[in-house]
Tab-separated table of C-alpha atoms and ligand atoms in Angstrom:
chain	number	residue	atom	x	y	z
A	1	UNK	CA	39.270	145.271	115.619
A	2	UNK	CA	40.346	148.399	117.391
A	3	UNK	CA	38.929	151.723	116.293
A	4	UNK	CA	42.134	153.755	116.014
A	5	UNK	CA	40.403	157.051	115.273
A	6	UNK	CA	36.882	158.364	115.138
A	7	UNK	CA	36.170	161.539	113.196
A	8	UNK	CA	32.877	163.328	113.767
A	9	UNK	CA	31.844	165.849	111.135
A	10	UNK	CA	28.786	168.005	111.497
A	11	UNK	CA	27.229	168.799	108.139
A	12	UNK	CA	24.412	170.956	106.906
A	13	UNK	CA	22.665	170.233	103.620
A	14	UNK	CA	19.746	172.075	102.035
A	15	UNK	CA	16.652	170.061	101.222
A	16	UNK	CA	15.238	170.554	97.730
A	17	UNK	CA	11.744	170.934	99.199
A	18	UNK	CA	10.515	171.558	102.739
A	19	UNK	CA	9.401	168.341	104.475
A	20	UNK	CA	6.461	168.658	106.845
A	21	UNK	CA	5.288	166.092	109.373
A	22	UNK	CA	2.821	166.316	112.246
A	23	UNK	CA	5.703	167.482	114.469
A	24	UNK	CA	7.866	169.779	112.303
A	25	UNK	CA	8.595	171.412	108.984
A	26	UNK	CA	12.244	171.260	107.904
A	27	UNK	CA	14.063	172.950	105.048
A	28	UNK	CA	17.566	171.664	105.755
A	29	UNK	CA	19.226	168.794	107.558
A	30	UNK	CA	22.047	169.125	110.034
A	31	UNK	CA	23.594	165.801	111.004
A	32	UNK	CA	26.756	164.006	112.075
A	33	UNK	CA	28.831	162.020	109.642
A	34	UNK	CA	31.183	159.545	111.315
A	35	UNK	CA	34.391	157.986	110.078
A	36	UNK	CA	35.871	155.075	112.043
A	37	UNK	CA	39.415	154.047	111.129
A	38	UNK	CA	40.325	150.420	111.742
A	39	UNK	CA	43.708	149.101	110.563
A	40	UNK	CA	43.922	151.896	108.012
A	41	UNK	CA	40.437	151.233	106.615
A	42	UNK	CA	37.720	153.860	107.009
A	43	UNK	CA	34.107	153.000	107.690
A	44	UNK	CA	31.428	155.661	107.373
A	45	UNK	CA	28.027	156.251	108.874
A	46	UNK	CA	25.446	158.920	109.470
A	47	UNK	CA	23.789	159.710	112.785
A	48	UNK	CA	20.046	160.220	112.219
A	49	UNK	CA	19.521	162.454	115.247
A	50	UNK	CA	17.901	165.713	114.196
A	51	UNK	CA	18.593	169.290	115.332
A	52	UNK	CA	15.340	169.311	117.326
A	53	UNK	CA	13.956	166.573	119.617
A	54	UNK	CA	10.667	166.204	117.690
A	55	UNK	CA	10.896	162.614	116.479
A	56	UNK	CA	13.188	161.416	119.267
A	57	UNK	CA	14.679	162.939	122.416
A	58	UNK	CA	18.087	162.659	120.756
A	59	UNK	CA	19.467	165.688	118.936
A	60	UNK	CA	22.631	166.451	116.989
A	61	UNK	CA	24.040	168.067	120.138
A	62	UNK	CA	23.170	165.193	122.500
A	63	UNK	CA	24.541	162.662	120.016
A	64	UNK	CA	27.810	164.572	119.722
A	65	UNK	CA	28.024	164.807	123.521
A	66	UNK	CA	27.247	161.117	124.024
A	67	UNK	CA	29.696	159.976	121.381
A	68	UNK	CA	32.530	162.179	122.571
A	69	UNK	CA	32.127	161.917	126.348
A	70	UNK	CA	30.654	158.455	126.915
A	71	UNK	CA	30.649	156.142	123.888
A	72	UNK	CA	34.089	156.884	122.485
A	73	UNK	CA	35.857	156.100	125.807
A	74	UNK	CA	34.058	152.725	125.868
A	75	UNK	CA	34.866	152.029	122.211
A	76	UNK	CA	38.490	153.094	122.667
A	77	UNK	CA	38.841	150.568	125.509
A	78	UNK	CA	37.491	147.728	123.320
A	79	UNK	CA	38.901	145.298	120.803
A	80	UNK	CA	35.971	143.988	118.788
A	81	UNK	CA	35.954	140.591	117.052
A	82	UNK	CA	32.747	141.552	115.236
A	83	UNK	CA	30.543	144.666	114.790
A	84	UNK	CA	27.873	142.874	116.858
A	85	UNK	CA	30.040	143.542	119.906
A	86	UNK	CA	29.991	147.325	119.509
A	87	UNK	CA	26.576	148.174	120.976
A	88	UNK	CA	26.901	145.686	123.890
A	89	UNK	CA	30.148	147.504	124.808
A	90	UNK	CA	27.978	150.609	125.342
A	91	UNK	CA	25.854	148.877	128.017
A	92	UNK	CA	26.792	151.416	130.748
A	93	UNK	CA	24.925	154.071	128.720
A	94	UNK	CA	21.148	153.973	128.808
A	95	UNK	CA	19.241	154.931	125.659
A	96	UNK	CA	20.762	157.231	123.004
A	97	UNK	CA	20.338	154.574	120.334
A	98	UNK	CA	21.047	156.938	117.443
A	99	UNK	CA	24.420	157.922	118.904
A	100	UNK	CA	25.284	154.261	119.604
A	101	UNK	CA	24.114	153.128	116.173
A	102	UNK	CA	26.231	155.705	114.392
A	103	UNK	CA	29.449	154.212	115.791
A	104	UNK	CA	28.272	150.640	115.223
A	105	UNK	CA	27.305	151.347	111.606
A	106	UNK	CA	30.680	152.914	110.801
A	107	UNK	CA	32.320	149.769	112.231
A	108	UNK	CA	30.062	147.550	110.055
A	109	UNK	CA	31.190	149.473	106.959
A	110	UNK	CA	34.864	149.142	107.917
A	111	UNK	CA	34.382	145.432	108.795
A	112	UNK	CA	32.838	144.737	105.379
A	113	UNK	CA	35.522	146.751	103.578
A	114	UNK	CA	38.301	144.870	105.383
A	115	UNK	CA	36.822	141.637	103.984
A	116	UNK	CA	36.183	143.269	100.610
A	117	UNK	CA	32.518	142.277	100.836
A	118	UNK	CA	29.348	144.328	100.469
A	119	UNK	CA	27.735	145.346	103.745
A	120	UNK	CA	24.637	143.359	102.739
A	121	UNK	CA	26.791	140.232	102.498
A	122	UNK	CA	28.218	140.490	106.010
A	123	UNK	CA	24.751	141.327	107.391
A	124	UNK	CA	23.323	138.170	105.862
A	125	UNK	CA	21.187	139.843	103.213
A	126	UNK	CA	19.729	137.626	100.500
A	127	UNK	CA	17.857	140.049	98.261
A	128	UNK	CA	19.640	141.397	95.176
A	129	UNK	CA	17.196	144.312	94.901
A	130	UNK	CA	14.830	146.224	97.105
A	131	UNK	CA	11.532	147.890	96.227
A	132	UNK	CA	11.145	151.593	96.942
A	133	UNK	CA	8.292	153.652	98.230
A	134	UNK	CA	8.224	157.367	98.995
A	135	UNK	CA	7.172	159.400	101.992
A	136	UNK	CA	5.413	162.621	101.029
A	137	UNK	CA	5.171	165.388	103.590
A	138	UNK	CA	2.155	167.522	104.395
A	139	UNK	CA	1.553	169.993	101.544
A	140	UNK	CA	-0.090	173.409	101.419
A	141	UNK	CA	-2.986	172.118	99.325
A	142	UNK	CA	-4.475	168.754	98.346
A	143	UNK	CA	-3.907	169.642	94.667
A	144	UNK	CA	-0.188	169.969	95.374
A	145	UNK	CA	-0.208	166.600	97.094
A	146	UNK	CA	-2.036	164.941	94.172
A	147	UNK	CA	0.499	166.408	91.727
A	148	UNK	CA	3.390	165.207	93.856
A	149	UNK	CA	1.938	161.697	94.062
A	150	UNK	CA	1.517	161.649	90.268
A	151	UNK	CA	5.146	162.651	89.824
A	152	UNK	CA	6.433	159.949	92.196
A	153	UNK	CA	4.282	157.266	90.538
A	154	UNK	CA	5.637	158.307	87.132
A	155	UNK	CA	9.149	157.775	88.511
A	156	UNK	CA	8.195	154.189	89.337
A	157	UNK	CA	7.787	154.269	93.135
A	158	UNK	CA	5.693	151.323	94.221
A	159	UNK	CA	4.001	152.645	97.334
A	160	UNK	CA	3.022	156.100	98.467
A	161	UNK	CA	3.099	157.166	102.105
A	162	UNK	CA	1.500	160.436	103.046
A	163	UNK	CA	1.970	162.195	106.331
A	164	UNK	CA	-1.208	162.998	108.247
A	165	UNK	CA	-2.087	165.201	111.233
A	166	UNK	CA	-5.362	166.429	112.709
A	167	UNK	CA	-7.006	168.527	109.984
A	168	UNK	CA	-4.980	166.840	107.214
A	169	UNK	CA	-6.266	163.296	107.341
A	170	UNK	CA	-9.564	161.674	106.290
A	171	UNK	CA	-10.531	164.415	103.820
A	172	UNK	CA	-7.109	164.273	102.194
A	173	UNK	CA	-7.036	160.468	102.037
A	174	UNK	CA	-10.507	160.500	100.420
A	175	UNK	CA	-9.328	162.875	97.677
A	176	UNK	CA	-6.175	160.833	97.102
A	177	UNK	CA	-8.209	157.622	96.820
A	178	UNK	CA	-10.658	159.241	94.379
A	179	UNK	CA	-7.756	160.130	92.106
A	180	UNK	CA	-5.720	156.934	92.665
A	181	UNK	CA	-8.164	154.132	93.582
A	182	UNK	CA	-5.720	151.215	93.344
A	183	UNK	CA	-2.358	152.641	94.289
A	184	UNK	CA	-0.586	151.062	97.309
A	185	UNK	CA	-1.154	153.810	99.871
A	186	UNK	CA	-0.375	154.243	103.553
A	187	UNK	CA	-0.390	157.070	106.087
A	188	UNK	CA	2.048	158.074	108.838
A	189	UNK	CA	0.739	160.124	111.780
A	190	UNK	CA	3.977	160.392	113.778
A	191	UNK	CA	2.035	160.065	117.038
A	192	UNK	CA	-0.421	162.907	116.360
A	193	UNK	CA	-3.558	161.165	117.700
A	194	UNK	CA	-4.999	159.505	120.811
A	195	UNK	CA	-7.452	156.670	121.427
A	196	UNK	CA	-10.200	159.320	121.523
A	197	UNK	CA	-9.709	159.545	117.742
A	198	UNK	CA	-10.922	155.970	117.231
A	199	UNK	CA	-13.854	157.133	115.028
A	200	UNK	CA	-11.363	158.779	112.674
A	201	UNK	CA	-9.380	155.549	112.355
A	202	UNK	CA	-12.588	153.619	111.698
A	203	UNK	CA	-13.252	156.060	108.846
A	204	UNK	CA	-9.751	155.509	107.492
A	205	UNK	CA	-10.529	151.783	107.443
A	206	UNK	CA	-12.669	152.233	104.305
A	207	UNK	CA	-9.790	153.408	102.087
A	208	UNK	CA	-7.886	150.146	101.718
A	209	UNK	CA	-4.694	151.545	103.247
A	210	UNK	CA	-1.734	149.179	103.471
A	211	UNK	CA	-1.141	150.384	107.025
A	212	UNK	CA	-1.396	153.291	109.433
A	213	UNK	CA	2.043	154.150	110.816
A	214	UNK	CA	2.458	155.232	114.449
A	215	UNK	CA	-0.985	156.764	114.997
A	216	UNK	CA	-0.669	157.140	118.808
A	217	UNK	CA	1.853	158.206	121.448
A	218	UNK	CA	5.485	157.424	120.766
A	219	UNK	CA	5.874	155.473	124.006
A	220	UNK	CA	2.512	153.753	124.222
A	221	UNK	CA	2.153	150.238	122.838
A	222	UNK	CA	-0.806	149.480	125.072
A	223	UNK	CA	-3.126	151.951	123.337
A	224	UNK	CA	-1.861	150.863	119.932
A	225	UNK	CA	-2.934	147.318	120.838
A	226	UNK	CA	-6.349	148.626	121.861
A	227	UNK	CA	-6.712	150.534	118.588
A	228	UNK	CA	-5.514	147.576	116.497
A	229	UNK	CA	-8.319	145.450	117.977
A	230	UNK	CA	-10.862	148.013	116.768
A	231	UNK	CA	-9.724	148.606	113.190
A	232	UNK	CA	-8.970	146.299	110.275
A	233	UNK	CA	-6.140	148.339	108.711
A	234	UNK	CA	-2.784	147.057	109.991
A	235	UNK	CA	-0.968	149.343	112.398
A	236	UNK	CA	2.754	149.784	111.727
A	237	UNK	CA	4.939	150.919	114.617
A	238	UNK	CA	7.847	153.290	114.081
A	239	UNK	CA	8.627	155.542	117.094
A	240	UNK	CA	7.571	152.906	119.684
A	241	UNK	CA	10.106	150.221	118.795
A	242	UNK	CA	13.642	150.790	120.127
A	243	UNK	CA	14.910	147.229	120.544
A	244	UNK	CA	14.338	143.573	119.800
A	245	UNK	CA	12.570	143.346	123.183
A	246	UNK	CA	10.222	146.180	122.180
A	247	UNK	CA	9.460	144.388	118.904
A	248	UNK	CA	8.700	141.177	120.803
A	249	UNK	CA	6.408	142.988	123.230
A	250	UNK	CA	4.617	144.803	120.387
A	251	UNK	CA	4.055	141.541	118.537
A	252	UNK	CA	2.943	139.656	121.681
A	253	UNK	CA	0.412	142.293	122.685
A	254	UNK	CA	-0.866	142.846	119.151
A	255	UNK	CA	0.181	146.507	119.053
A	256	UNK	CA	1.098	146.245	115.361
A	257	UNK	CA	0.986	143.937	112.346
A	258	UNK	CA	3.928	145.574	110.564
A	259	UNK	CA	7.152	147.190	111.808
A	260	UNK	CA	9.107	150.085	110.324
A	261	UNK	CA	12.767	149.290	111.047
A	262	UNK	CA	15.299	152.110	111.307
A	263	UNK	CA	18.789	151.154	112.405
A	264	UNK	CA	19.360	154.485	114.176
A	265	UNK	CA	16.189	154.244	116.236
A	266	UNK	CA	16.801	150.636	117.345
A	267	UNK	CA	20.493	151.092	118.147
A	268	UNK	CA	22.268	149.710	115.112
A	269	UNK	CA	22.287	147.281	112.229
A	270	UNK	CA	22.612	144.182	114.434
A	271	UNK	CA	19.435	145.105	116.344
A	272	UNK	CA	17.673	146.020	113.088
A	273	UNK	CA	18.593	142.625	111.637
A	274	UNK	CA	17.476	140.812	114.799
A	275	UNK	CA	14.109	142.616	114.738
A	276	UNK	CA	13.624	141.611	111.105
A	277	UNK	CA	14.407	137.968	111.940
A	278	UNK	CA	12.076	137.957	114.960
A	279	UNK	CA	9.260	139.630	113.018
A	280	UNK	CA	9.631	137.222	110.123
A	281	UNK	CA	9.344	134.261	112.488
A	282	UNK	CA	5.982	135.696	113.612
A	283	UNK	CA	4.764	136.419	110.076
A	284	UNK	CA	5.111	140.166	110.672
A	285	UNK	CA	6.496	142.002	107.629
A	286	UNK	CA	9.034	144.767	108.134
A	287	UNK	CA	10.298	147.524	105.875
A	288	UNK	CA	13.168	149.962	106.078
A	289	UNK	CA	12.219	153.431	107.233
A	290	UNK	CA	14.039	156.626	106.380
A	291	UNK	CA	15.100	159.745	108.296
A	292	UNK	CA	15.776	162.081	105.361
A	293	UNK	CA	19.316	160.733	105.280
A	294	UNK	CA	22.093	161.931	103.047
A	295	UNK	CA	23.706	159.376	100.765
A	296	UNK	CA	25.690	157.701	103.545
A	297	UNK	CA	22.684	156.850	105.729
A	298	UNK	CA	20.733	155.960	102.603
A	299	UNK	CA	23.426	153.480	101.576
A	300	UNK	CA	23.227	151.733	104.959
A	301	UNK	CA	19.439	151.533	104.582
A	302	UNK	CA	19.761	149.896	101.174
A	303	UNK	CA	22.033	147.167	102.525
A	304	UNK	CA	19.747	146.585	105.509
A	305	UNK	CA	16.832	146.186	103.074
A	306	UNK	CA	18.576	143.180	101.522
A	307	UNK	CA	17.578	141.010	104.507
A	308	UNK	CA	14.743	138.597	103.772
A	309	UNK	CA	12.376	139.989	106.445
A	310	UNK	CA	12.207	143.303	104.546
A	311	UNK	CA	9.313	142.185	102.372
A	312	UNK	CA	7.485	145.500	101.938
A	313	UNK	CA	8.609	148.602	100.010
A	314	UNK	CA	10.740	150.876	102.194
A	315	UNK	CA	11.224	154.638	102.482
A	316	UNK	CA	14.506	154.112	100.666
A	317	UNK	CA	14.218	156.472	97.737
A	318	UNK	CA	16.608	158.034	95.219
A	319	UNK	CA	19.028	160.527	96.741
A	320	UNK	CA	18.035	163.267	94.258
A	321	UNK	CA	14.606	163.561	95.927
A	322	UNK	CA	16.188	165.090	98.991
A	323	UNK	CA	19.219	167.340	98.777
A	324	UNK	CA	20.531	169.944	96.389
A	325	UNK	CA	23.951	168.285	96.567
A	326	UNK	CA	25.136	164.677	96.730
A	327	UNK	CA	27.800	163.539	99.169
A	328	UNK	CA	28.187	160.052	97.667
A	329	UNK	CA	29.246	158.853	94.258
A	330	UNK	CA	27.354	157.505	92.375
A	331	UNK	CA	24.024	158.874	93.643
A	332	UNK	CA	21.283	156.418	94.665
A	333	UNK	CA	18.907	156.014	91.745
A	334	UNK	CA	15.704	154.023	91.453
A	335	UNK	CA	14.969	152.034	88.292
A	336	UNK	CA	11.783	152.764	86.295
A	337	UNK	CA	10.162	149.688	87.907
A	338	UNK	CA	10.596	151.264	91.363
A	339	UNK	CA	13.310	148.897	92.536
A	340	UNK	CA	16.953	149.499	93.224
A	341	UNK	CA	19.922	147.128	93.271
A	342	UNK	CA	21.863	146.351	96.454
A	343	UNK	CA	25.384	147.667	95.690
A	344	UNK	CA	28.011	144.978	95.145
A	345	UNK	CA	31.137	146.955	96.041
A	346	UNK	CA	32.895	146.638	99.403
A	347	UNK	CA	31.210	148.102	102.493
A	348	UNK	CA	28.404	150.521	101.737
A	349	UNK	CA	29.513	150.381	98.106
A	350	UNK	CA	29.565	154.116	97.468
A	351	UNK	CA	32.485	156.542	97.429
A	352	UNK	CA	32.324	159.709	99.503
A	353	UNK	CA	32.648	163.031	97.711
A	354	UNK	CA	35.204	164.632	99.978
A	355	UNK	CA	35.055	168.025	98.265
A	356	UNK	CA	31.300	168.310	98.755
A	357	UNK	CA	31.548	167.044	102.331
A	358	UNK	CA	34.256	169.574	103.145
A	359	UNK	CA	32.180	172.446	101.756
A	360	UNK	CA	29.207	171.515	103.943
A	361	UNK	CA	31.102	170.689	107.131
A	362	UNK	CA	30.348	173.077	109.997
A	363	UNK	CA	32.841	171.520	112.396
A	364	UNK	CA	35.012	168.462	112.725
A	365	UNK	CA	36.597	166.575	115.642
A	366	UNK	CA	38.902	163.599	115.612
A	367	UNK	CA	39.090	161.357	118.660
A	368	UNK	CA	42.124	159.071	118.943
A	369	UNK	CA	42.816	156.082	121.167
B	1	LIG	O1	8.302	158.963	110.553
B	1	LIG	O2	9.176	157.833	109.017
B	1	LIG	C1	9.113	158.878	109.662
B	1	LIG	C2	11.427	161.522	108.154
B	1	LIG	C3	11.972	162.070	109.304
B	1	LIG	C4	11.570	161.597	110.522
B	1	LIG	C5	10.614	160.587	110.615
B	1	LIG	C6	10.080	160.020	109.465
B	1	LIG	C7	10.472	160.532	108.206
B	1	LIG	C8	9.914	160.086	106.945
B	1	LIG	C9	10.767	160.318	105.714
B	1	LIG	O3	8.818	159.600	106.818
B	1	LIG	C10	11.331	159.081	105.156
B	1	LIG	C11	12.413	159.372	104.146
B	1	LIG	O4	12.076	159.549	102.980
B	1	LIG	O5	13.594	159.430	104.527
B	2	LIG	MG1	7.286	157.123	110.655
């Protein structure tokens, strides 16, 4: 498989509601949409790098630079037998997993389409459906948060994740638990705390949380292991895991009991799959994280969630929660029971709405062999 052409489109879409985490508040998403053409078949993907380096050091600009100036020349010199060979062909480039993953994921889509199989099928997925949770950003008031949770529960979502930061944590979780004593609930700190906050995590232990996601530094598994020894709530790592080797180290040192898997962060679908397989062999559940993706990234996440290791509800929600306009057809919808089917069409199984994409494209480049 030779990638004959790679088109990079930079899009901007408005979010329906601002999304606030411990590191940023966003009202729109700007991201790269990739199209890889192989033997006349187009595969699509979304690069999850953000405008600002808050979650990761990668940004839309660095991803565009890496793809154009370093990754494309390596891809253009390659003839792949399988999408698994794409990321290894980028070995001369250190890091920049989101940029690497975006090319790999477009190749996976094209590879599946060439065989007329769903992406889940070529990845080795066995689940016909996946169960959805939602991630709810920091709100202006606790009342607003409680209302939002009620709305998401009424739509069927099976687990609620709330973002926390210093000043919006134990007090908020207590109020949420008073209102919803039995709901599957978890928190995500996006690295906003340190080991000095151990008393706070001990307090959180009393609320029966499913897990605490990435409480400490993004690059520090050691302290996560220390914290996990002191609290009973499982720690879930997100930002700290960038590879199968990272997942192995985290599991070996007891830095987490659950892993949030995002293909962009770990450098592609093959690495995401391998992490899920490794975790499952250690009895560590994984779930599919989200990066406020448009429909294209969302579709990839759904197929990834079909793998057997993905045994907990993911942040893979309906597309109408996010953007004022859809770029895929049909939109991603969640059934009243909070689950959604893995699409059965070829590749990602959704069509792209070219008119909408064109209207929201800020710039476009095509790289040819
Ligand atoms: O930490 O999981 C995270 C969004 C952007 C960046 C990081 C994260 C998130 C979310 C939203 O939690 C998940 C989603 O609904 O896409
Ligand atoms: Mg997270």
